[in-house]
Amino acid sequence: MDVDRAAHDVQLPPQVAAAYRYSEAVTGQQARNFAWGIRLLPEAKRQAMSALYAFSRRVDDIGDGALAADVKQRRLDETREVLDRVRRGQVPLDDTDPVAVALSDAAQRFPLPLEGLDELIDGVLMDVRGETYRTWEELQAYCRCVAGAIGRLSLGVFGTVPGAREADRAPEYADTLGLALQLTNILRDVREDAEDGRTYLPAEDLEKFGCADGFHSRTPSAAADFTGLVHFEVHRARGLFEEGYRLLPMLDRRSGACVAAMAGIYRRLLDRIEADPHAVLRGRVSLPAREKAYVAARGLSGWDARQSARGRR
């Protein structure tokens, strides 16, 4: 999957250029971890990734908002109609929706598997319905919709280098890396999600560690092994990261740097959560900007890709 030719900068119509600027503004304002990665990409790929993010952000905002469930359902149906117009190439340059204009252009320049955005909408509908997950396999299916699909879409922008070993498995590795990021998000946000009435961690895991009562306070019940639960899920996430990092040697230097930066930030979040599991009950765990900059620089150096390649020999 070689998309280098599509990545060359071209003279864009003013409406498309403006649509991309809007999408990049949304990304910069609302996706700080994501933005650290995509700033390492050449312009065309950065624009396409911003368009994907802006559309995904719209879907997520509908699911996370305060609207009634039936209104959310209707709004998501309308968003799927926009996606269908993009898929059919029926978004005019003067369309009043800049995200649709940007996404339509990106889909023409890169081989985007747009069905991944349908999966994202399906996943957010699971949130709207208040679904919970008994097993890791059930949660995994949800994570593949809301995060694995984004990994596969991103791969459509990145492409793989000619002759890359196991390139046919690149979508699988991109999907797995998305799962790793999503599970890290779930761990980081357990308290915030509980306050919103949501529980994502598998019920069988919660029961195993005495945490079935949920995470509504800073202090788990005396019978709960909250630290054990967190360490169990951290171990699972680390395995997903290790598998997903096999993607890195298949990417060109700047695309690999983008992925390594985004994934590296989440791996460091995972380290912090493992070191202090109860921190996620006190507030949102985050990294300072200087640490994110270090992770981005390390990704740009190719260190992570080299380490991943060595680990597969």
PDB file of C-alpha atoms in Angstrom:
ATOM      1  CA  MET A   1       0.000   0.000   0.000  1.00  0.00           C
ATOM      2  CA  ASP A   2       2.087   2.905  -1.275  1.00  0.00           C
ATOM      3  CA  VAL A   3       0.441   6.310  -0.968  1.00  0.00           C
ATOM      4  CA  ASP A   4       3.524   8.441  -1.457  1.00  0.00           C
ATOM      5  CA  ARG A   5       2.239   9.989  -4.669  1.00  0.00           C
ATOM      6  CA  ALA A   6      -0.973  11.008  -2.950  1.00  0.00           C
ATOM      7  CA  ALA A   7       1.065  12.622  -0.191  1.00  0.00           C
ATOM      8  CA  HIS A   8       2.741  15.125  -2.504  1.00  0.00           C
ATOM      9  CA  ASP A   9       1.481  18.620  -1.888  1.00  0.00           C
ATOM     10  CA  VAL A  10      -0.920  19.863  -4.548  1.00  0.00           C
ATOM     11  CA  GLN A  11      -2.596  23.192  -5.169  1.00  0.00           C
ATOM     12  CA  LEU A  12      -5.943  22.890  -3.421  1.00  0.00           C
ATOM     13  CA  PRO A  13      -9.091  24.805  -4.342  1.00  0.00           C
ATOM     14  CA  PRO A  14      -9.642  27.625  -1.813  1.00  0.00           C
ATOM     15  CA  GLN A  15     -12.748  25.948  -0.374  1.00  0.00           C
ATOM     16  CA  VAL A  16     -10.846  22.720   0.294  1.00  0.00           C
ATOM     17  CA  ALA A  17      -7.869  24.537   1.801  1.00  0.00           C
ATOM     18  CA  ALA A  18     -10.250  26.395   4.117  1.00  0.00           C
ATOM     19  CA  ALA A  19     -11.991  23.127   5.051  1.00  0.00           C
ATOM     20  CA  TYR A  20      -8.647  21.586   6.001  1.00  0.00           C
ATOM     21  CA  ARG A  21      -7.707  24.630   8.071  1.00  0.00           C
ATOM     22  CA  TYR A  22     -10.966  24.256   9.978  1.00  0.00           C
ATOM     23  CA  SER A  23     -10.304  20.534  10.570  1.00  0.00           C
ATOM     24  CA  GLU A  24      -6.756  21.255  11.743  1.00  0.00           C
ATOM     25  CA  ALA A  25      -8.076  23.882  14.147  1.00  0.00           C
ATOM     26  CA  VAL A  26     -10.519  21.367  15.618  1.00  0.00           C
ATOM     27  CA  THR A  27      -7.705  18.844  15.998  1.00  0.00           C
ATOM     28  CA  GLY A  28      -5.335  21.319  17.619  1.00  0.00           C
ATOM     29  CA  GLN A  29      -7.953  22.502  20.115  1.00  0.00           C
ATOM     30  CA  GLN A  30      -9.501  19.181  21.096  1.00  0.00           C
ATOM     31  CA  ALA A  31      -6.908  16.439  20.547  1.00  0.00           C
ATOM     32  CA  ARG A  32      -3.666  17.441  22.174  1.00  0.00           C
ATOM     33  CA  ASN A  33      -2.148  13.959  22.287  1.00  0.00           C
ATOM     34  CA  PHE A  34      -3.222  13.238  18.703  1.00  0.00           C
ATOM     35  CA  ALA A  35      -1.932  16.610  17.521  1.00  0.00           C
ATOM     36  CA  TRP A  36       1.555  15.887  18.872  1.00  0.00           C
ATOM     37  CA  GLY A  37       1.769  12.966  16.470  1.00  0.00           C
ATOM     38  CA  ILE A  38       0.277  14.368  13.296  1.00  0.00           C
ATOM     39  CA  ARG A  39       2.412  17.512  13.370  1.00  0.00           C
ATOM     40  CA  LEU A  40       5.279  15.192  12.344  1.00  0.00           C
ATOM     41  CA  LEU A  41       3.568  14.328   9.031  1.00  0.00           C
ATOM     42  CA  PRO A  42       3.967  16.032   5.657  1.00  0.00           C
ATOM     43  CA  GLU A  43       1.197  18.498   4.877  1.00  0.00           C
ATOM     44  CA  ALA A  44      -1.103  16.306   2.783  1.00  0.00           C
ATOM     45  CA  LYS A  45      -1.076  13.469   5.305  1.00  0.00           C
ATOM     46  CA  ARG A  46      -1.493  15.885   8.201  1.00  0.00           C
ATOM     47  CA  GLN A  47      -4.518  17.410   6.485  1.00  0.00           C
ATOM     48  CA  ALA A  48      -6.092  14.009   5.857  1.00  0.00           C
ATOM     49  CA  MET A  49      -5.547  12.925   9.457  1.00  0.00           C
ATOM     50  CA  SER A  50      -7.114  16.172  10.670  1.00  0.00           C
ATOM     51  CA  ALA A  51     -10.165  15.537   8.488  1.00  0.00           C
ATOM     52  CA  LEU A  52     -10.507  12.044   9.949  1.00  0.00           C
ATOM     53  CA  TYR A  53     -10.154  13.406  13.469  1.00  0.00           C
ATOM     54  CA  ALA A  54     -12.663  16.232  12.953  1.00  0.00           C
ATOM     55  CA  PHE A  55     -15.290  13.811  11.664  1.00  0.00           C
ATOM     56  CA  SER A  56     -14.576  11.350  14.482  1.00  0.00           C
ATOM     57  CA  ARG A  57     -14.746  14.164  17.039  1.00  0.00           C
ATOM     58  CA  ARG A  58     -18.205  15.084  15.752  1.00  0.00           C
ATOM     59  CA  VAL A  59     -19.392  11.521  16.230  1.00  0.00           C
ATOM     60  CA  ASP A  60     -17.887  11.301  19.725  1.00  0.00           C
ATOM     61  CA  ASP A  61     -19.350  14.656  20.767  1.00  0.00           C
ATOM     62  CA  ILE A  62     -22.832  13.474  19.849  1.00  0.00           C
ATOM     63  CA  GLY A  63     -22.391  10.355  21.959  1.00  0.00           C
ATOM     64  CA  ASP A  64     -20.879  12.241  24.909  1.00  0.00           C
ATOM     65  CA  GLY A  65     -23.330  15.135  24.884  1.00  0.00           C
ATOM     66  CA  ALA A  66     -26.345  15.772  27.096  1.00  0.00           C
ATOM     67  CA  LEU A  67     -28.983  15.150  24.417  1.00  0.00           C
ATOM     68  CA  ALA A  68     -31.713  12.572  24.905  1.00  0.00           C
ATOM     69  CA  ALA A  69     -30.935   9.130  23.502  1.00  0.00           C
ATOM     70  CA  ASP A  70     -33.444   9.413  20.668  1.00  0.00           C
ATOM     71  CA  VAL A  71     -31.985  12.766  19.626  1.00  0.00           C
ATOM     72  CA  LYS A  72     -28.473  11.307  19.674  1.00  0.00           C
ATOM     73  CA  GLN A  73     -29.695   8.445  17.497  1.00  0.00           C
ATOM     74  CA  ARG A  74     -31.140  10.918  14.999  1.00  0.00           C
ATOM     75  CA  ARG A  75     -27.970  13.031  14.977  1.00  0.00           C
ATOM     76  CA  LEU A  76     -25.826   9.954  14.407  1.00  0.00           C
ATOM     77  CA  ASP A  77     -28.096   8.880  11.552  1.00  0.00           C
ATOM     78  CA  GLU A  78     -27.622  12.312  10.011  1.00  0.00           C
ATOM     79  CA  THR A  79     -23.858  12.017  10.426  1.00  0.00           C
ATOM     80  CA  ARG A  80     -23.936   8.646   8.684  1.00  0.00           C
ATOM     81  CA  GLU A  81     -25.789  10.324   5.816  1.00  0.00           C
ATOM     82  CA  VAL A  82     -22.925  12.822   5.532  1.00  0.00           C
ATOM     83  CA  LEU A  83     -20.504   9.897   5.406  1.00  0.00           C
ATOM     84  CA  ASP A  84     -22.578   8.296   2.656  1.00  0.00           C
ATOM     85  CA  ARG A  85     -22.342  11.502   0.617  1.00  0.00           C
ATOM     86  CA  VAL A  86     -18.565  11.457   1.078  1.00  0.00           C
ATOM     87  CA  ARG A  87     -18.480   7.815  -0.005  1.00  0.00           C
ATOM     88  CA  ARG A  88     -20.481   8.571  -3.152  1.00  0.00           C
ATOM     89  CA  GLY A  89     -18.404  11.641  -4.015  1.00  0.00           C
ATOM     90  CA  GLN A  90     -21.444  13.900  -3.617  1.00  0.00           C
ATOM     91  CA  VAL A  91     -19.945  16.666  -1.475  1.00  0.00           C
ATOM     92  CA  PRO A  92     -19.594  19.854  -3.544  1.00  0.00           C
ATOM     93  CA  LEU A  93     -16.706  22.230  -2.929  1.00  0.00           C
ATOM     94  CA  ASP A  94     -19.111  24.905  -1.689  1.00  0.00           C
ATOM     95  CA  ASP A  95     -20.830  22.588   0.805  1.00  0.00           C
ATOM     96  CA  THR A  96     -21.553  24.357   4.076  1.00  0.00           C
ATOM     97  CA  ASP A  97     -20.000  21.500   6.095  1.00  0.00           C
ATOM     98  CA  PRO A  98     -16.205  22.014   6.085  1.00  0.00           C
ATOM     99  CA  VAL A  99     -15.527  18.636   7.682  1.00  0.00           C
ATOM    100  CA  ALA A 100     -17.413  16.886   4.883  1.00  0.00           C
ATOM    101  CA  VAL A 101     -15.454  18.869   2.280  1.00  0.00           C
ATOM    102  CA  ALA A 102     -12.122  18.001   3.906  1.00  0.00           C
ATOM    103  CA  LEU A 103     -12.988  14.332   4.378  1.00  0.00           C
ATOM    104  CA  SER A 104     -14.234  14.048   0.801  1.00  0.00           C
ATOM    105  CA  ASP A 105     -10.964  15.454  -0.531  1.00  0.00           C
ATOM    106  CA  ALA A 106      -8.919  13.171   1.740  1.00  0.00           C
ATOM    107  CA  ALA A 107     -10.889  10.144   0.511  1.00  0.00           C
ATOM    108  CA  GLN A 108     -10.055  11.069  -3.070  1.00  0.00           C
ATOM    109  CA  ARG A 109      -6.340  11.433  -2.344  1.00  0.00           C
ATOM    110  CA  PHE A 110      -5.854   8.438  -0.040  1.00  0.00           C
ATOM    111  CA  PRO A 111      -7.257   4.873   0.038  1.00  0.00           C
ATOM    112  CA  LEU A 112      -9.341   5.390   3.165  1.00  0.00           C
ATOM    113  CA  PRO A 113     -11.471   2.415   4.296  1.00  0.00           C
ATOM    114  CA  LEU A 114     -14.440   4.665   5.060  1.00  0.00           C
ATOM    115  CA  GLU A 115     -16.397   1.747   6.496  1.00  0.00           C
ATOM    116  CA  GLY A 116     -14.231   2.317   9.551  1.00  0.00           C
ATOM    117  CA  LEU A 117     -16.194   5.504  10.225  1.00  0.00           C
ATOM    118  CA  ASP A 118     -19.408   3.476  10.013  1.00  0.00           C
ATOM    119  CA  GLU A 119     -17.898   1.238  12.692  1.00  0.00           C
ATOM    120  CA  LEU A 120     -17.146   4.293  14.819  1.00  0.00           C
ATOM    121  CA  ILE A 121     -20.771   5.378  14.590  1.00  0.00           C
ATOM    122  CA  ASP A 122     -21.846   1.834  15.508  1.00  0.00           C
ATOM    123  CA  GLY A 123     -19.566   1.969  18.553  1.00  0.00           C
ATOM    124  CA  VAL A 124     -20.939   5.312  19.715  1.00  0.00           C
ATOM    125  CA  LEU A 125     -24.461   3.926  19.318  1.00  0.00           C
ATOM    126  CA  MET A 126     -23.404   1.222  21.787  1.00  0.00           C
ATOM    127  CA  ASP A 127     -22.605   4.045  24.222  1.00  0.00           C
ATOM    128  CA  VAL A 128     -25.953   5.696  23.551  1.00  0.00           C
ATOM    129  CA  ARG A 129     -27.704   2.422  24.377  1.00  0.00           C
ATOM    130  CA  GLY A 130     -25.669   2.162  27.587  1.00  0.00           C
ATOM    131  CA  GLU A 131     -24.192  -1.209  26.742  1.00  0.00           C
ATOM    132  CA  THR A 132     -21.855  -2.856  29.230  1.00  0.00           C
ATOM    133  CA  TYR A 133     -19.394  -5.680  28.666  1.00  0.00           C
ATOM    134  CA  ARG A 134     -19.292  -8.991  30.464  1.00  0.00           C
ATOM    135  CA  THR A 135     -16.022 -10.243  29.025  1.00  0.00           C
ATOM    136  CA  TRP A 136     -12.852  -8.863  27.441  1.00  0.00           C
ATOM    137  CA  GLU A 137     -14.013 -10.307  24.124  1.00  0.00           C
ATOM    138  CA  GLU A 138     -17.159  -8.159  24.306  1.00  0.00           C
ATOM    139  CA  LEU A 139     -15.208  -5.043  25.248  1.00  0.00           C
ATOM    140  CA  GLN A 140     -12.706  -5.810  22.507  1.00  0.00           C
ATOM    141  CA  ALA A 141     -15.506  -5.704  19.913  1.00  0.00           C
ATOM    142  CA  TYR A 142     -16.485  -2.241  21.149  1.00  0.00           C
ATOM    143  CA  CYS A 143     -12.858  -1.052  21.139  1.00  0.00           C
ATOM    144  CA  ARG A 144     -12.403  -2.263  17.564  1.00  0.00           C
ATOM    145  CA  CYS A 145     -15.314  -0.039  16.541  1.00  0.00           C
ATOM    146  CA  VAL A 146     -14.261   3.151  18.297  1.00  0.00           C
ATOM    147  CA  ALA A 147     -10.459   2.838  18.084  1.00  0.00           C
ATOM    148  CA  GLY A 148      -9.291  -0.107  15.990  1.00  0.00           C
ATOM    149  CA  ALA A 149     -11.218   1.279  13.025  1.00  0.00           C
ATOM    150  CA  ILE A 150      -9.430   4.616  13.430  1.00  0.00           C
ATOM    151  CA  GLY A 151      -6.118   2.755  13.344  1.00  0.00           C
ATOM    152  CA  ARG A 152      -7.071   1.136  10.047  1.00  0.00           C
ATOM    153  CA  LEU A 153      -8.254   4.470   8.619  1.00  0.00           C
ATOM    154  CA  SER A 154      -4.979   6.081   9.651  1.00  0.00           C
ATOM    155  CA  LEU A 155      -3.080   3.336   7.867  1.00  0.00           C
ATOM    156  CA  GLY A 156      -4.924   4.368   4.712  1.00  0.00           C
ATOM    157  CA  VAL A 157      -3.210   7.736   5.053  1.00  0.00           C
ATOM    158  CA  PHE A 158       0.203   6.418   6.102  1.00  0.00           C
ATOM    159  CA  GLY A 159       0.560   3.563   3.622  1.00  0.00           C
ATOM    160  CA  THR A 160       3.374   1.028   3.957  1.00  0.00           C
ATOM    161  CA  VAL A 161       6.857   1.189   2.496  1.00  0.00           C
ATOM    162  CA  PRO A 162       7.446  -0.933  -0.634  1.00  0.00           C
ATOM    163  CA  GLY A 163       8.672  -4.395   0.226  1.00  0.00           C
ATOM    164  CA  ALA A 164       7.810  -4.109   3.918  1.00  0.00           C
ATOM    165  CA  ARG A 165       7.897  -7.455   5.665  1.00  0.00           C
ATOM    166  CA  GLU A 166       4.421  -8.783   6.587  1.00  0.00           C
ATOM    167  CA  ALA A 167       2.771  -5.711   5.043  1.00  0.00           C
ATOM    168  CA  ASP A 168      -0.404  -7.731   4.567  1.00  0.00           C
ATOM    169  CA  ARG A 169      -0.753  -7.754   8.368  1.00  0.00           C
ATOM    170  CA  ALA A 170      -0.437  -3.980   8.688  1.00  0.00           C
ATOM    171  CA  PRO A 171      -4.223  -3.422   9.102  1.00  0.00           C
ATOM    172  CA  GLU A 172      -4.276  -6.027  11.875  1.00  0.00           C
ATOM    173  CA  TYR A 173      -1.422  -4.314  13.722  1.00  0.00           C
ATOM    174  CA  ALA A 174      -3.000  -0.870  13.252  1.00  0.00           C
ATOM    175  CA  ASP A 175      -6.252  -2.211  14.671  1.00  0.00           C
ATOM    176  CA  THR A 176      -4.453  -3.732  17.679  1.00  0.00           C
ATOM    177  CA  LEU A 177      -2.622  -0.497  18.382  1.00  0.00           C
ATOM    178  CA  GLY A 178      -5.990   1.249  18.419  1.00  0.00           C
ATOM    179  CA  LEU A 179      -7.207  -1.254  21.014  1.00  0.00           C
ATOM    180  CA  ALA A 180      -4.154  -0.532  23.172  1.00  0.00           C
ATOM    181  CA  LEU A 181      -4.836   3.198  23.092  1.00  0.00           C
ATOM    182  CA  GLN A 182      -8.522   2.712  23.873  1.00  0.00           C
ATOM    183  CA  LEU A 183      -7.891   0.417  26.838  1.00  0.00           C
ATOM    184  CA  THR A 184      -5.446   3.000  28.194  1.00  0.00           C
ATOM    185  CA  ASN A 185      -8.172   5.641  27.788  1.00  0.00           C
ATOM    186  CA  ILE A 186     -10.634   3.447  29.652  1.00  0.00           C
ATOM    187  CA  LEU A 187      -8.232   3.021  32.568  1.00  0.00           C
ATOM    188  CA  ARG A 188      -7.448   6.736  32.682  1.00  0.00           C
ATOM    189  CA  ASP A 189     -11.130   7.718  32.638  1.00  0.00           C
ATOM    190  CA  VAL A 190     -12.691   5.162  35.016  1.00  0.00           C
ATOM    191  CA  ARG A 191     -13.810   7.812  37.513  1.00  0.00           C
ATOM    192  CA  GLU A 192     -15.046  10.280  34.899  1.00  0.00           C
ATOM    193  CA  ASP A 193     -16.961   7.534  33.078  1.00  0.00           C
ATOM    194  CA  ALA A 194     -18.485   6.308  36.346  1.00  0.00           C
ATOM    195  CA  GLU A 195     -19.765   9.804  37.084  1.00  0.00           C
ATOM    196  CA  ASP A 196     -21.395   9.747  33.626  1.00  0.00           C
ATOM    197  CA  GLY A 197     -23.011   6.403  34.430  1.00  0.00           C
ATOM    198  CA  ARG A 198     -20.697   4.347  32.214  1.00  0.00           C
ATOM    199  CA  THR A 199     -18.621   1.276  32.982  1.00  0.00           C
ATOM    200  CA  TYR A 200     -16.392  -0.151  30.278  1.00  0.00           C
ATOM    201  CA  LEU A 201     -14.101  -2.627  32.035  1.00  0.00           C
ATOM    202  CA  PRO A 202     -15.376  -6.213  31.739  1.00  0.00           C
ATOM    203  CA  ALA A 203     -17.789  -7.223  34.503  1.00  0.00           C
ATOM    204  CA  GLU A 204     -15.926 -10.488  35.028  1.00  0.00           C
ATOM    205  CA  ASP A 205     -12.722  -8.535  35.744  1.00  0.00           C
ATOM    206  CA  LEU A 206     -14.507  -6.210  38.169  1.00  0.00           C
ATOM    207  CA  GLU A 207     -15.941  -9.188  40.038  1.00  0.00           C
ATOM    208  CA  LYS A 208     -12.587 -10.976  40.115  1.00  0.00           C
ATOM    209  CA  PHE A 209     -10.968  -8.040  41.914  1.00  0.00           C
ATOM    210  CA  GLY A 210     -13.924  -7.082  44.105  1.00  0.00           C
ATOM    211  CA  CYS A 211     -14.655  -3.864  42.189  1.00  0.00           C
ATOM    212  CA  ALA A 212     -18.190  -4.600  40.987  1.00  0.00           C
ATOM    213  CA  ASP A 213     -19.524  -1.585  42.924  1.00  0.00           C
ATOM    214  CA  GLY A 214     -17.824   0.739  40.433  1.00  0.00           C
ATOM    215  CA  PHE A 215     -15.623   3.806  40.787  1.00  0.00           C
ATOM    216  CA  HIS A 216     -17.750   6.593  42.220  1.00  0.00           C
ATOM    217  CA  SER A 217     -15.303   7.769  44.874  1.00  0.00           C
ATOM    218  CA  ARG A 218     -11.605   8.335  45.361  1.00  0.00           C
ATOM    219  CA  THR A 219     -11.436   5.419  47.786  1.00  0.00           C
ATOM    220  CA  PRO A 220     -12.483   1.910  46.696  1.00  0.00           C
ATOM    221  CA  SER A 221     -14.240  -0.301  49.226  1.00  0.00           C
ATOM    222  CA  ALA A 222     -12.051  -2.148  51.701  1.00  0.00           C
ATOM    223  CA  ALA A 223     -12.844  -5.449  49.967  1.00  0.00           C
ATOM    224  CA  ALA A 224     -11.739  -4.187  46.544  1.00  0.00           C
ATOM    225  CA  ASP A 225      -8.330  -4.953  45.073  1.00  0.00           C
ATOM    226  CA  PHE A 226      -8.313  -1.888  42.861  1.00  0.00           C
ATOM    227  CA  THR A 227      -4.538  -1.988  42.436  1.00  0.00           C
ATOM    228  CA  GLY A 228      -4.752  -5.608  41.315  1.00  0.00           C
ATOM    229  CA  LEU A 229      -7.456  -4.713  38.772  1.00  0.00           C
ATOM    230  CA  VAL A 230      -5.431  -1.853  37.321  1.00  0.00           C
ATOM    231  CA  HIS A 231      -2.259  -3.933  37.072  1.00  0.00           C
ATOM    232  CA  PHE A 232      -4.228  -6.712  35.362  1.00  0.00           C
ATOM    233  CA  GLU A 233      -5.584  -4.319  32.725  1.00  0.00           C
ATOM    234  CA  VAL A 234      -2.204  -2.589  32.325  1.00  0.00           C
ATOM    235  CA  HIS A 235      -0.642  -5.970  31.551  1.00  0.00           C
ATOM    236  CA  ARG A 236      -3.324  -6.572  28.911  1.00  0.00           C
ATOM    237  CA  ALA A 237      -2.729  -3.139  27.362  1.00  0.00           C
ATOM    238  CA  ARG A 238       1.034  -3.698  27.280  1.00  0.00           C
ATOM    239  CA  GLY A 239       0.518  -6.891  25.304  1.00  0.00           C
ATOM    240  CA  LEU A 240      -1.606  -4.994  22.803  1.00  0.00           C
ATOM    241  CA  PHE A 241       1.034  -2.275  22.475  1.00  0.00           C
ATOM    242  CA  GLU A 242       3.755  -4.872  21.904  1.00  0.00           C
ATOM    243  CA  GLU A 243       1.718  -6.495  19.142  1.00  0.00           C
ATOM    244  CA  GLY A 244       0.627  -3.207  17.587  1.00  0.00           C
ATOM    245  CA  TYR A 245       4.170  -1.806  17.499  1.00  0.00           C
ATOM    246  CA  ARG A 246       4.967  -4.382  14.830  1.00  0.00           C
ATOM    247  CA  LEU A 247       3.395  -1.857  12.483  1.00  0.00           C
ATOM    248  CA  LEU A 248       6.201   0.687  12.906  1.00  0.00           C
ATOM    249  CA  PRO A 249       8.894  -0.879  10.678  1.00  0.00           C
ATOM    250  CA  MET A 250       6.334  -1.028   7.850  1.00  0.00           C
ATOM    251  CA  LEU A 251       5.858   2.756   7.760  1.00  0.00           C
ATOM    252  CA  ASP A 252       7.950   5.517   6.249  1.00  0.00           C
ATOM    253  CA  ARG A 253       9.992   7.595   8.672  1.00  0.00           C
ATOM    254  CA  ARG A 254       7.510  10.413   9.267  1.00  0.00           C
ATOM    255  CA  SER A 255       4.427   8.195   9.410  1.00  0.00           C
ATOM    256  CA  GLY A 256       6.257   5.903  11.818  1.00  0.00           C
ATOM    257  CA  ALA A 257       7.222   8.931  13.897  1.00  0.00           C
ATOM    258  CA  CYS A 258       3.572  10.021  14.028  1.00  0.00           C
ATOM    259  CA  VAL A 259       2.408   6.618  15.251  1.00  0.00           C
ATOM    260  CA  ALA A 260       5.315   6.273  17.687  1.00  0.00           C
ATOM    261  CA  ALA A 261       4.578   9.708  19.151  1.00  0.00           C
ATOM    262  CA  MET A 262       0.871   9.066  19.684  1.00  0.00           C
ATOM    263  CA  ALA A 263       1.370   5.539  20.992  1.00  0.00           C
ATOM    264  CA  GLY A 264       4.390   6.577  23.063  1.00  0.00           C
ATOM    265  CA  ILE A 265       2.384   9.220  24.895  1.00  0.00           C
ATOM    266  CA  TYR A 266      -0.228   6.628  25.832  1.00  0.00           C
ATOM    267  CA  ARG A 267       2.397   4.092  26.877  1.00  0.00           C
ATOM    268  CA  ARG A 268       3.834   6.671  29.266  1.00  0.00           C
ATOM    269  CA  LEU A 269       0.339   7.350  30.605  1.00  0.00           C
ATOM    270  CA  LEU A 270       0.097   3.614  31.192  1.00  0.00           C
ATOM    271  CA  ASP A 271       3.404   3.709  33.102  1.00  0.00           C
ATOM    272  CA  ARG A 272       2.054   6.464  35.359  1.00  0.00           C
ATOM    273  CA  ILE A 273      -1.185   4.592  35.967  1.00  0.00           C
ATOM    274  CA  GLU A 274       0.714   1.417  36.833  1.00  0.00           C
ATOM    275  CA  ALA A 275       2.986   3.298  39.251  1.00  0.00           C
ATOM    276  CA  ASP A 276       0.034   4.955  41.037  1.00  0.00           C
ATOM    277  CA  PRO A 277      -3.224   3.121  40.237  1.00  0.00           C
ATOM    278  CA  HIS A 278      -5.319   5.290  42.562  1.00  0.00           C
ATOM    279  CA  ALA A 279      -4.339   8.416  40.607  1.00  0.00           C
ATOM    280  CA  VAL A 280      -7.121   7.658  38.112  1.00  0.00           C
ATOM    281  CA  LEU A 281      -9.649   7.983  40.945  1.00  0.00           C
ATOM    282  CA  ARG A 282      -8.301  11.395  41.945  1.00  0.00           C
ATOM    283  CA  GLY A 283      -8.366  13.009  38.490  1.00  0.00           C
ATOM    284  CA  ARG A 284      -7.200  12.706  34.900  1.00  0.00           C
ATOM    285  CA  VAL A 285      -3.638  11.440  34.508  1.00  0.00           C
ATOM    286  CA  SER A 286      -1.705  13.401  31.880  1.00  0.00           C
ATOM    287  CA  LEU A 287       1.818  14.124  30.665  1.00  0.00           C
ATOM    288  CA  PRO A 288       3.514  17.538  30.696  1.00  0.00           C
ATOM    289  CA  ALA A 289       4.224  19.119  27.311  1.00  0.00           C
ATOM    290  CA  ARG A 290       7.985  18.642  27.667  1.00  0.00           C
ATOM    291  CA  GLU A 291       7.513  14.886  28.043  1.00  0.00           C
ATOM    292  CA  LYS A 292       5.252  14.753  25.000  1.00  0.00           C
ATOM    293  CA  ALA A 293       7.889  16.668  23.045  1.00  0.00           C
ATOM    294  CA  TYR A 294      10.517  14.118  24.095  1.00  0.00           C
ATOM    295  CA  VAL A 295       8.302  11.230  22.956  1.00  0.00           C
ATOM    296  CA  ALA A 296       7.702  12.955  19.611  1.00  0.00           C
ATOM    297  CA  ALA A 297      11.424  13.556  19.104  1.00  0.00           C
ATOM    298  CA  ARG A 298      12.220   9.943  19.930  1.00  0.00           C
ATOM    299  CA  GLY A 299       9.611   8.794  17.423  1.00  0.00           C
ATOM    300  CA  LEU A 300      11.087  11.057  14.738  1.00  0.00           C
ATOM    301  CA  SER A 301      14.525   9.551  15.377  1.00  0.00           C
ATOM    302  CA  GLY A 302      13.126   6.124  14.438  1.00  0.00           C
ATOM    303  CA  TRP A 303      14.200   4.605  17.754  1.00  0.00           C
ATOM    304  CA  ASP A 304      10.855   2.907  18.418  1.00  0.00           C
ATOM    305  CA  ALA A 305      10.668   1.451  14.909  1.00  0.00           C
ATOM    306  CA  ARG A 306      14.209   0.047  15.211  1.00  0.00           C
ATOM    307  CA  GLN A 307      13.410  -1.482  18.598  1.00  0.00           C
ATOM    308  CA  SER A 308      10.266  -3.086  17.197  1.00  0.00           C
ATOM    309  CA  ALA A 309      12.147  -4.471  14.195  1.00  0.00           C
ATOM    310  CA  ARG A 310      14.852  -5.937  16.438  1.00  0.00           C
ATOM    311  CA  GLY A 311      12.244  -7.580  18.640  1.00  0.00           C
ATOM    312  CA  ARG A 312      10.848  -9.511  15.668  1.00  0.00           C
ATOM    313  CA  ARG A 313      14.126 -11.053  14.556  1.00  0.00           C
TER     314      ARG A 313
END
